[in-house]
Coordinates of N, CA and C in Angstrom, one line a residue:
X1 N 11.0 37.1 -20.8 CA 10.5 38.3 -20.2 C 11.7 39.2 -19.8
X2 N 12.8 38.6 -19.4 CA 14.0 39.3 -19.0 C 15.2 38.5 -19.4
X3 N 16.0 39.1 -20.3 CA 17.2 38.4 -20.9 C 18.3 38.3 -19.9
X4 N 18.4 39.2 -18.9 CA 19.5 39.2 -18.0 C 19.0 38.3 -16.8
X5 N 20.0 37.6 -16.2 CA 19.7 36.8 -15.0 C 19.3 37.7 -13.8
X6 N 18.2 37.4 -13.2 CA 17.7 38.2 -12.1 C 18.3 37.7 -10.8
X7 N 18.5 38.6 -9.8 CA 19.1 38.2 -8.6 C 18.1 38.6 -7.5
X8 N 18.0 37.8 -6.4 CA 18.7 36.6 -6.1 C 18.3 35.4 -6.9
X9 N 19.0 34.3 -6.6 CA 18.6 33.0 -7.2 C 17.7 32.2 -6.1
X10 N 17.1 31.1 -6.6 CA 16.3 30.3 -5.7 C 16.9 28.9 -5.5
X11 N 16.8 28.4 -4.2 CA 17.1 27.0 -3.9 C 15.8 26.4 -3.4
X12 N 15.3 25.4 -4.1 CA 14.0 24.8 -3.9 C 14.3 23.4 -3.2
X13 N 13.7 23.3 -2.0 CA 14.0 22.0 -1.2 C 12.6 21.3 -1.1
X14 N 12.6 20.1 -1.6 CA 11.3 19.3 -1.6 C 11.0 18.8 -0.3
X15 N 9.7 18.3 -0.2 CA 9.3 17.7 1.1 C 9.4 16.2 1.1
X16 N 8.8 15.6 2.1 CA 8.9 14.1 2.3 C 8.3 13.4 1.1
X17 N 8.9 12.2 0.8 CA 8.4 11.3 -0.2 C 8.6 11.8 -1.7
X18 N 9.1 13.0 -1.8 CA 9.2 13.6 -3.1 C 10.7 13.6 -3.6
X19 N 11.0 14.3 -4.6 CA 12.4 14.5 -5.1 C 12.4 15.8 -5.8
X20 N 13.6 16.2 -6.4 CA 13.7 17.4 -7.1 C 12.8 17.5 -8.3
X21 N 12.4 16.4 -8.8 CA 11.5 16.4 -9.9 C 10.2 17.2 -9.7
X22 N 9.8 17.3 -8.5 CA 8.5 18.0 -8.2 C 8.5 19.5 -8.5
X23 N 9.7 20.1 -8.6 CA 9.9 21.5 -8.8 C 10.0 21.9 -10.3
X24 N 10.0 20.9 -11.2 CA 10.3 21.2 -12.6 C 9.4 22.2 -13.2
X25 N 8.1 22.1 -13.0 CA 7.2 23.1 -13.7 C 7.4 24.5 -13.1
X26 N 7.6 24.6 -11.8 CA 7.9 25.9 -11.2 C 9.2 26.5 -11.7
X27 N 10.2 25.6 -11.8 CA 11.5 26.1 -12.3 C 11.4 26.6 -13.8
X28 N 10.6 25.9 -14.6 CA 10.4 26.4 -15.9 C 9.7 27.8 -16.0
X29 N 8.7 28.0 -15.1 CA 8.1 29.3 -15.0 C 9.1 30.4 -14.6
X30 N 9.8 30.1 -13.5 CA 10.8 31.0 -13.1 C 11.9 31.3 -14.2
X31 N 12.3 30.3 -14.9 CA 13.3 30.5 -15.9 C 12.8 31.4 -17.0
X32 N 11.5 31.2 -17.4 CA 10.9 32.0 -18.4 C 10.9 33.5 -18.0
X33 N 10.9 33.8 -16.7 CA 10.9 35.1 -16.2 C 12.3 35.7 -15.8
X34 N 13.3 34.9 -16.2 CA 14.7 35.3 -16.0 C 15.3 34.9 -14.7
X35 N 14.7 34.1 -13.9 CA 15.2 33.7 -12.6 C 16.0 32.3 -12.7
X36 N 17.1 32.2 -12.0 CA 17.8 31.0 -11.9 C 17.4 30.3 -10.6
X37 N 17.2 29.0 -10.7 CA 16.8 28.2 -9.5 C 17.6 26.9 -9.5
X38 N 17.8 26.4 -8.3 CA 18.5 25.2 -8.0 C 17.7 24.2 -7.1
X39 N 17.9 22.9 -7.2 CA 17.3 22.0 -6.4 C 18.3 21.0 -5.7
X40 N 17.8 20.2 -4.8 CA 18.6 19.1 -4.2 C 17.6 17.9 -4.2
X41 N 18.3 16.7 -4.1 CA 17.5 15.5 -3.7 C 17.9 15.1 -2.3
X42 N 17.0 15.1 -1.4 CA 17.2 14.8 0.0 C 17.5 13.3 0.1
X43 N 18.6 12.9 0.9 CA 18.9 11.5 1.0 C 17.9 10.7 1.9
X44 N 17.0 11.5 2.6 CA 16.0 10.8 3.5 C 14.9 10.2 2.7
X45 N 14.8 10.5 1.4 CA 13.8 9.8 0.5 C 14.6 8.6 -0.1
X46 N 14.1 7.4 0.2 CA 14.9 6.2 -0.1 C 14.1 5.2 -1.0
X47 N 14.8 4.3 -1.7 CA 14.1 3.4 -2.5 C 13.2 2.4 -1.7
X48 N 12.2 1.9 -2.3 CA 11.4 0.8 -1.7 C 12.3 -0.3 -1.2
X49 N 12.0 -0.8 0.0 CA 12.8 -1.9 0.5 C 14.0 -1.6 1.2
X50 N 14.3 -0.3 1.4 CA 15.5 0.2 2.1 C 15.5 -0.2 3.6
X51 N 16.7 -0.6 4.1 CA 16.8 -1.0 5.5 C 18.1 -0.6 6.0
X52 N 18.4 -1.0 7.3 CA 19.7 -0.7 7.9 C 19.8 0.7 8.3
X53 N 21.0 1.2 8.4 CA 21.1 2.6 8.9 C 20.8 3.6 7.7
X54 N 19.8 4.4 7.9 CA 19.2 5.3 6.9 C 19.5 6.7 7.2
X55 N 19.5 7.6 6.2 CA 19.8 9.0 6.5 C 18.7 9.7 7.3
X56 N 19.0 10.7 8.0 CA 18.1 11.5 8.8 C 18.0 13.0 8.4
X57 N 17.4 13.7 9.2 CA 17.3 15.2 9.0 C 18.6 15.9 8.9
X58 N 19.6 15.5 9.7 CA 20.9 16.1 9.7 C 21.6 15.8 8.4
X59 N 21.4 14.6 7.9 CA 22.0 14.3 6.5 C 21.4 15.2 5.5
X60 N 20.1 15.4 5.5 CA 19.4 16.3 4.6 C 19.9 17.7 4.7
X61 N 20.1 18.1 5.9 CA 20.6 19.5 6.1 C 22.0 19.7 5.6
X62 N 22.8 18.7 5.7 CA 24.2 18.8 5.1 C 24.1 18.9 3.6
X63 N 23.2 18.2 2.9 CA 23.1 18.3 1.5 C 22.6 19.7 1.1
X64 N 21.7 20.2 1.9 CA 21.1 21.6 1.6 C 22.3 22.6 1.8
X65 N 23.0 22.5 2.9 CA 24.1 23.5 3.1 C 25.2 23.4 2.1
X66 N 25.5 22.2 1.6 CA 26.5 22.0 0.6 C 26.1 22.7 -0.7
X67 N 24.8 22.6 -1.0 CA 24.3 23.3 -2.2 C 24.3 24.8 -2.0
X68 N 23.9 25.3 -0.8 CA 24.0 26.7 -0.5 C 25.4 27.3 -0.7
X69 N 26.3 26.5 -0.1 CA 27.7 27.0 -0.2 C 28.3 26.9 -1.6
X70 N 27.7 26.1 -2.5 CA 28.2 25.9 -3.8 C 27.7 27.0 -4.8
X71 N 26.6 27.7 -4.4 CA 26.1 28.7 -5.3 C 26.7 30.1 -4.9
X72 N 27.3 30.6 -5.9 CA 28.0 31.9 -5.7 C 27.1 33.1 -6.0
X73 N 26.0 33.1 -5.3 CA 25.0 34.2 -5.5 C 24.1 34.3 -4.3
X74 N 23.5 35.4 -4.1 CA 22.4 35.5 -3.1 C 21.3 34.5 -3.4
X75 N 20.8 33.9 -2.3 CA 19.8 32.8 -2.4 C 18.6 33.1 -1.6
X76 N 17.4 32.8 -2.2 CA 16.2 32.7 -1.5 C 16.0 31.2 -1.4
X77 N 16.0 30.6 -0.1 CA 15.9 29.2 0.1 C 14.4 28.9 0.4
X78 N 13.8 28.0 -0.4 CA 12.4 27.7 -0.2 C 12.3 26.3 0.2
X79 N 11.7 26.1 1.4 CA 11.5 24.7 1.9 C 10.0 24.4 1.9
X80 N 9.6 23.3 1.2 CA 8.2 22.8 1.1 C 8.0 21.7 2.1
X81 N 7.0 21.9 3.0 CA 6.5 20.8 3.9 C 7.7 20.4 4.8
X82 N 8.0 19.0 4.8 CA 9.1 18.6 5.6 C 10.4 19.3 5.2
X83 N 10.6 19.7 4.0 CA 11.8 20.4 3.5 C 12.1 21.6 4.3
X84 N 11.1 22.2 5.0 CA 11.4 23.3 5.9 C 12.3 22.9 7.1
X85 N 12.3 21.7 7.5 CA 13.1 21.3 8.6 C 14.6 21.3 8.3
X86 N 15.0 20.6 7.3 CA 16.5 20.7 7.0 C 16.9 22.1 6.6
X87 N 16.0 22.9 5.9 CA 16.3 24.3 5.6 C 16.6 25.0 6.9
X88 N 15.8 24.8 7.9 CA 15.9 25.4 9.2 C 17.3 25.2 9.8
X89 N 17.8 23.9 9.7 CA 19.0 23.5 10.2 C 20.2 24.0 9.4
X90 N 20.0 24.1 8.1 CA 21.1 24.3 7.1 C 21.5 25.8 7.0
X91 N 20.6 26.7 7.3 CA 20.8 28.1 6.9 C 21.5 29.0 7.8
X92 N 21.6 28.7 9.1 CA 22.3 29.6 10.0 C 23.8 29.8 9.6
X93 N 24.2 31.1 9.6 CA 25.6 31.3 9.2 C 25.9 31.3 7.7
X94 N 24.9 31.1 6.9 CA 25.1 31.1 5.4 C 25.0 32.5 4.9
X95 N 26.2 33.1 4.6 CA 26.2 34.5 4.3 C 25.4 34.9 3.0
X96 N 25.3 33.9 2.1 CA 24.6 34.2 0.8 C 23.1 34.0 0.9
X97 N 22.5 33.5 2.0 CA 21.1 33.3 2.1 C 20.4 34.7 2.4
X98 N 19.7 35.2 1.5 CA 19.0 36.5 1.6 C 17.6 36.4 2.2
X99 N 17.0 35.2 2.1 CA 15.7 35.0 2.6 C 15.4 33.5 2.7
X100 N 14.6 33.1 3.7 CA 14.0 31.8 3.8 C 12.5 31.9 3.6
X101 N 12.0 31.0 2.7 CA 10.5 30.9 2.5 C 10.1 29.5 3.0
X102 N 9.2 29.5 3.9 CA 8.5 28.2 4.3 C 7.2 28.1 3.6
X103 N 7.1 27.1 2.8 CA 5.9 26.8 2.0 C 5.1 25.7 2.6
X104 N 4.1 26.0 3.3 CA 3.3 25.0 4.1 C 4.3 24.0 4.8
X105 N 5.3 24.6 5.5 CA 6.4 23.9 5.9 C 6.7 24.0 7.4
X106 N 7.6 23.1 7.9 CA 7.9 23.0 9.3 C 9.0 24.0 9.7
X107 N 8.6 25.1 10.3 CA 9.6 26.0 10.8 C 9.9 25.7 12.2
X108 N 10.7 24.6 12.4 CA 10.9 24.1 13.8 C 11.9 25.0 14.6
X109 N 11.7 24.9 15.9 CA 12.6 25.5 16.8 C 13.7 24.5 17.3
X110 N 14.8 25.0 17.9 CA 15.8 24.1 18.3 C 15.2 23.1 19.3
X111 N 15.6 21.8 19.1 CA 15.1 20.8 19.9 C 13.8 20.1 19.5
X112 N 13.2 20.7 18.4 CA 11.9 20.2 17.9 C 12.2 19.3 16.7
X113 N 11.4 18.2 16.6 CA 11.4 17.4 15.4 C 10.0 17.3 14.9
X114 N 9.8 16.7 13.7 CA 8.4 16.5 13.2 C 7.6 15.7 14.2
X115 N 8.2 14.8 14.9 CA 7.5 13.9 15.8 C 7.1 14.7 17.1
X116 N 7.8 15.7 17.5 CA 7.5 16.4 18.7 C 6.9 17.7 18.6
X117 N 6.9 18.3 17.4 CA 6.5 19.7 17.3 C 5.0 19.9 17.6
X118 N 4.2 18.9 17.5 CA 2.8 19.0 17.9 C 2.5 18.2 19.2
X119 N 3.5 18.0 20.0 CA 3.3 17.4 21.3 C 3.6 15.9 21.5
X120 N 4.2 15.3 20.4 CA 4.5 13.9 20.5 C 5.8 13.7 21.4
X121 N 6.1 12.5 21.7 CA 7.2 12.1 22.6 C 8.5 12.0 21.6
X122 N 9.6 12.5 22.1 CA 10.9 12.3 21.4 C 11.4 10.9 21.6
X123 N 11.6 10.1 20.6 CA 12.1 8.8 20.7 C 13.6 8.8 20.9
X124 N 14.1 7.7 21.4 CA 15.5 7.4 21.5 C 16.0 7.2 20.1
X125 N 16.9 8.2 19.6 CA 17.3 8.1 18.2 C 18.0 6.9 17.9
X126 N 18.7 6.2 18.8 CA 19.4 5.0 18.6 C 18.5 3.9 18.2
X127 N 17.2 4.0 18.5 CA 16.3 2.9 18.2 C 15.5 3.2 17.0
X128 N 15.6 4.3 16.4 CA 14.8 4.7 15.2 C 15.3 4.1 14.0
X129 N 14.5 3.3 13.3 CA 15.0 2.7 12.1 C 13.8 2.5 11.1
X130 N 14.1 2.1 9.9 CA 13.0 1.9 8.9 C 12.5 3.2 8.3
X131 N 11.4 3.0 7.6 CA 10.8 4.1 6.8 C 9.4 4.4 7.2
X132 N 9.0 5.6 6.8 CA 7.6 6.0 6.9 C 7.0 5.9 5.5
X133 N 6.0 5.0 5.3 CA 5.5 4.9 3.9 C 4.7 6.2 3.5
X134 N 4.5 6.3 2.2 CA 3.8 7.5 1.7 C 2.4 7.6 2.5
X135 N 2.1 8.8 2.9 CA 0.9 8.9 3.8 C -0.4 8.5 3.1
X136 N -1.4 8.2 3.9 CA -2.6 7.6 3.3 C -3.3 8.7 2.4
X137 N -4.0 8.1 1.4 CA -4.8 8.9 0.5 C -4.0 10.2 -0.1
X138 N -2.8 10.0 -0.6 CA -2.0 11.1 -1.0 C -2.7 11.9 -2.2
X139 N -3.6 11.2 -2.9 CA -4.3 12.0 -4.0 C -5.2 13.1 -3.4
X140 N -5.6 12.9 -2.1 CA -6.3 14.0 -1.4 C -5.5 14.8 -0.5
X141 N -4.7 14.1 0.3 CA -3.9 14.9 1.3 C -2.8 15.7 0.7
X142 N -2.2 15.2 -0.4 CA -1.1 16.0 -1.0 C -1.5 16.7 -2.2
X143 N -2.5 16.2 -3.0 CA -2.7 16.7 -4.3 C -4.2 17.0 -4.6
X144 N -5.0 17.4 -3.6 CA -6.4 17.6 -3.8 C -6.8 18.6 -4.9
X145 N -5.9 19.5 -5.2 CA -6.2 20.5 -6.2 C -5.3 20.4 -7.4
X146 N -4.6 19.3 -7.6 CA -3.7 19.1 -8.7 C -4.4 18.4 -9.8
X147 N -4.3 18.9 -11.1 CA -5.0 18.3 -12.2 C -4.6 16.8 -12.3
X148 N -5.6 16.0 -12.7 CA -5.5 14.6 -12.7 C -4.3 14.0 -13.3
X149 N -3.9 14.5 -14.5 CA -2.7 13.9 -15.1 C -1.4 14.2 -14.4
X150 N -1.3 15.4 -13.9 CA -0.1 15.7 -13.1 C -0.1 15.0 -11.7
X151 N -1.3 14.8 -11.1 CA -1.4 14.1 -9.9 C -1.0 12.7 -10.1
X152 N -1.5 12.0 -11.1 CA -1.1 10.6 -11.3 C 0.3 10.4 -11.6
X153 N 0.9 11.3 -12.3 CA 2.4 11.3 -12.6 C 3.2 11.4 -11.3
X154 N 2.7 12.3 -10.4 CA 3.4 12.5 -9.2 C 3.3 11.3 -8.2
X155 N 2.1 10.8 -8.1 CA 1.8 9.6 -7.3 C 2.7 8.5 -7.6
X156 N 3.0 8.3 -8.9 CA 3.8 7.2 -9.4 C 5.3 7.3 -9.0
X157 N 5.7 8.5 -8.6 CA 7.1 8.8 -8.3 C 7.4 8.9 -6.8
X158 N 6.4 8.8 -6.0 CA 6.6 9.0 -4.5 C 7.3 7.7 -4.0
X159 N 8.2 8.0 -3.0 CA 9.0 6.9 -2.4 C 9.0 7.0 -0.9
X160 N 9.4 6.0 -0.1 CA 9.4 6.1 1.3 C 10.3 7.1 1.9
X161 N 10.0 7.6 3.1 CA 10.7 8.6 3.8 C 11.3 7.9 5.0
X162 N 12.6 8.2 5.4 CA 13.2 7.5 6.5 C 12.5 8.0 7.8
X163 N 12.3 7.1 8.8 CA 11.8 7.5 10.1 C 12.7 8.4 10.8
X164 N 14.0 8.3 10.6 CA 15.0 9.1 11.3 C 14.8 10.6 10.9
X165 N 14.4 10.8 9.7 CA 14.2 12.2 9.3 C 13.1 12.9 10.1
X166 N 12.1 12.2 10.5 CA 11.0 12.8 11.2 C 11.3 12.8 12.7
X167 N 12.3 12.0 13.2 CA 12.6 11.8 14.6 C 13.7 12.8 15.0
X168 N 14.7 13.1 14.2 CA 15.8 13.9 14.6 C 15.4 15.4 14.8
X169 N 15.7 16.0 15.9 CA 15.4 17.4 16.1 C 16.4 18.3 15.4
X170 N 15.9 19.5 15.1 CA 16.9 20.5 14.6 C 17.7 21.0 15.8
X171 N 18.9 21.4 15.5 CA 19.8 21.9 16.5 C 20.0 23.4 16.5
X172 N 19.6 24.0 15.4 CA 19.7 25.5 15.2 C 18.6 25.9 14.2
X173 N 18.2 27.2 14.3 CA 17.1 27.6 13.5 C 17.4 28.9 12.7
X174 N 17.5 28.7 11.4 CA 17.8 29.9 10.6 C 16.8 31.0 10.6
X175 N 15.6 30.7 10.9 CA 14.5 31.8 10.9 C 14.8 32.8 12.0
X176 N 15.6 32.4 13.0 CA 15.8 33.3 14.1 C 16.7 34.5 13.7
X177 N 17.6 34.3 12.7 CA 18.6 35.3 12.3 C 18.5 35.8 10.9
X178 N 17.7 35.2 10.1 CA 17.6 35.5 8.7 C 16.2 36.0 8.3
X179 N 16.1 36.9 7.3 CA 14.8 37.3 6.9 C 14.0 36.1 6.4
X180 N 12.7 36.0 6.9 CA 12.0 34.8 6.7 C 10.5 35.1 6.4
X181 N 9.9 34.4 5.5 CA 8.5 34.5 5.2 C 7.8 33.1 5.3
X182 N 6.5 33.1 5.5 CA 5.8 31.8 5.5 C 4.6 32.0 4.5
X183 N 4.4 30.9 3.7 CA 3.3 30.9 2.8 C 2.3 29.8 3.3
X184 N 1.2 30.3 3.8 CA 0.1 29.4 4.2 C -0.7 28.9 3.0
X185 N -0.9 27.6 2.9 CA -1.7 27.1 1.8 C -3.1 26.9 2.4
X186 N -4.1 27.7 2.0 CA -5.4 27.8 2.7 C -6.3 26.6 2.6
X187 N -6.1 25.7 1.5 CA -6.9 24.5 1.4 C -6.1 23.3 1.6
X188 N -5.1 23.3 2.4 CA -4.1 22.2 2.6 C -4.8 21.1 3.4
X189 N -4.8 19.9 2.8 CA -5.4 18.7 3.5 C -4.4 17.9 4.2
X190 N -3.1 18.2 4.1 CA -2.0 17.5 4.7 C -1.6 18.2 6.0
X191 N -1.3 19.5 5.9 CA -0.9 20.3 7.1 C -1.8 21.4 7.1
X192 N -3.0 21.3 7.7 CA -4.0 22.3 7.7 C -3.6 23.6 8.2
X193 N -4.2 24.7 7.7 CA -3.8 26.1 8.1 C -3.6 26.3 9.6
X194 N -4.5 25.6 10.4 CA -4.3 25.8 11.9 C -3.0 25.2 12.4
X195 N -2.4 24.3 11.7 CA -1.1 23.8 12.0 C 0.0 24.6 11.5
X196 N -0.2 25.2 10.3 CA 0.8 26.1 9.7 C 0.9 27.4 10.5
X197 N -0.2 27.9 11.0 CA -0.1 29.3 11.6 C 0.9 29.4 12.7
X198 N 1.0 28.5 13.7 CA 2.1 28.7 14.7 C 3.5 28.8 14.1
X199 N 3.7 28.1 13.0 CA 5.0 28.2 12.4 C 5.1 29.6 11.7
X200 N 4.1 30.0 11.1 CA 4.1 31.3 10.4 C 4.4 32.5 11.4
X201 N 3.9 32.3 12.6 CA 4.1 33.4 13.6 C 5.6 33.5 14.0
X202 N 6.4 32.5 13.7 CA 7.8 32.6 14.0 C 8.5 33.4 12.9
X203 N 7.9 33.7 11.8 CA 8.5 34.4 10.7 C 8.2 35.8 10.6
X204 N 8.8 36.5 9.7 CA 8.6 38.0 9.6 C 7.4 38.4 8.8
X205 N 7.0 37.6 7.9 CA 5.8 37.9 7.0 C 5.1 36.7 6.7
X206 N 3.8 36.8 6.5 CA 2.9 35.7 6.2 C 2.2 36.0 4.9
X207 N 2.1 35.1 4.0 CA 1.4 35.2 2.7 C 0.4 34.0 2.6
X208 N -0.5 34.1 1.7 CA -1.5 33.0 1.6 C -1.6 32.7 0.1
X209 N -1.8 31.4 -0.2 CA -2.2 30.9 -1.5 C -3.5 30.1 -1.3
X210 N -4.4 30.2 -2.2 CA -5.7 29.4 -2.2 C -5.5 28.0 -2.7
X211 N -4.5 27.3 -2.2 CA -4.1 26.0 -2.7 C -4.2 24.9 -1.7
X212 N -4.1 23.7 -2.2 CA -3.8 22.6 -1.4 C -2.4 22.5 -1.0
X213 N -1.9 21.4 -0.5 CA -0.6 21.3 0.1 C 0.6 21.5 -0.9
X214 N 0.3 21.3 -2.2 CA 1.4 21.3 -3.2 C 1.2 22.3 -4.3
X215 N 1.2 23.6 -4.0 CA 1.0 24.6 -5.1 C 2.1 24.6 -6.2
X216 N 3.2 24.0 -5.9 CA 4.2 23.9 -7.0 C 3.7 23.0 -8.1
X217 N 2.7 22.2 -7.9 CA 2.1 21.4 -8.9 C 0.7 21.9 -9.3
X218 N 0.0 22.5 -8.4 CA -1.4 22.9 -8.7 C -1.5 24.3 -9.2
X219 N -0.6 25.2 -8.8 CA -0.6 26.6 -9.3 C 0.8 27.2 -9.4
X220 N 1.6 26.6 -10.2 CA 3.0 27.1 -10.2 C 3.2 28.5 -10.6
X221 N 2.3 29.0 -11.5 CA 2.3 30.4 -11.9 C 2.1 31.4 -10.7
X222 N 1.0 31.1 -9.9 CA 0.7 31.9 -8.8 C 1.8 31.8 -7.7
X223 N 2.4 30.6 -7.5 CA 3.5 30.5 -6.6 C 4.7 31.3 -7.1
X224 N 5.0 31.2 -8.4 CA 6.1 32.0 -8.9 C 5.9 33.5 -8.7
X225 N 4.7 34.0 -8.9 CA 4.3 35.4 -8.6 C 4.7 35.7 -7.2
X226 N 4.3 34.9 -6.3 CA 4.6 35.2 -4.8 C 6.1 35.1 -4.5
X227 N 6.8 34.1 -5.1 CA 8.2 34.0 -4.8 C 9.0 35.2 -5.4
X228 N 8.5 35.7 -6.6 CA 9.1 36.9 -7.1 C 8.9 38.1 -6.2
X229 N 7.7 38.2 -5.7 CA 7.4 39.3 -4.8 C 8.2 39.3 -3.6
X230 N 8.4 38.1 -3.0 CA 9.3 38.0 -1.8 C 10.8 38.3 -2.2
X231 N 11.2 37.7 -3.3 CA 12.6 37.9 -3.7 C 13.0 39.4 -3.9
X232 N 12.0 40.1 -4.5 CA 12.2 41.5 -4.8 C 11.9 42.4 -3.6
X233 N 11.4 41.9 -2.5 CA 11.2 42.7 -1.4 C 10.0 43.6 -1.5
X234 N 9.0 43.2 -2.4 CA 7.8 44.0 -2.5 C 6.9 43.7 -1.3
X235 N 6.3 44.8 -0.7 CA 5.5 44.6 0.5 C 4.3 43.7 0.2
X236 N 3.9 42.9 1.2 CA 2.7 42.0 1.1 C 1.5 42.9 0.9

């Protein structure tokens, strides 16, 4: 559609239990439209049987920030689900981040973690170990509107998530100083809209997709449309 590379570029940050693989179809759609995109693999997603000292949210944020700093172009940073938390931590002070997009994601405030943002107790981080297994019924909670073949392929690739990544609070919040949008997934069975809306209120603009929790797999074309709209600064 466009032979020249379009600006800005995208950095796509996956959620818990996933990897950069989950963005492939969306990246292909964006590439066909002339957009460059990048991904990371968060170290908090670990192999089965992992033990000992495991990476946490701050380790994820370092990986995200390293990628941001390595890209010599304006960036729209997209965090999906848990991925919103390390994006929140990684983006403050990054001169090339033009926009943050939270996709059914955790737009945490300073001092909040995934464990505390809905009223849970903050654990002693020195005692947090082990992993959080893939959530129950992922075929429904994560992939309720994903076609069966793609759903089954994704289910086979999910891995444990470190407990520390859910327990560590963010120390700074990029959405406070950078242009930010939130995409509410209206049929989300994992993080229902009523849980997304308080996060959306922290951002400058709210958009909606008629999708389950993972539109990057269920409706990559519609998600690409929306990301283009945001990147180009087209009003909602």
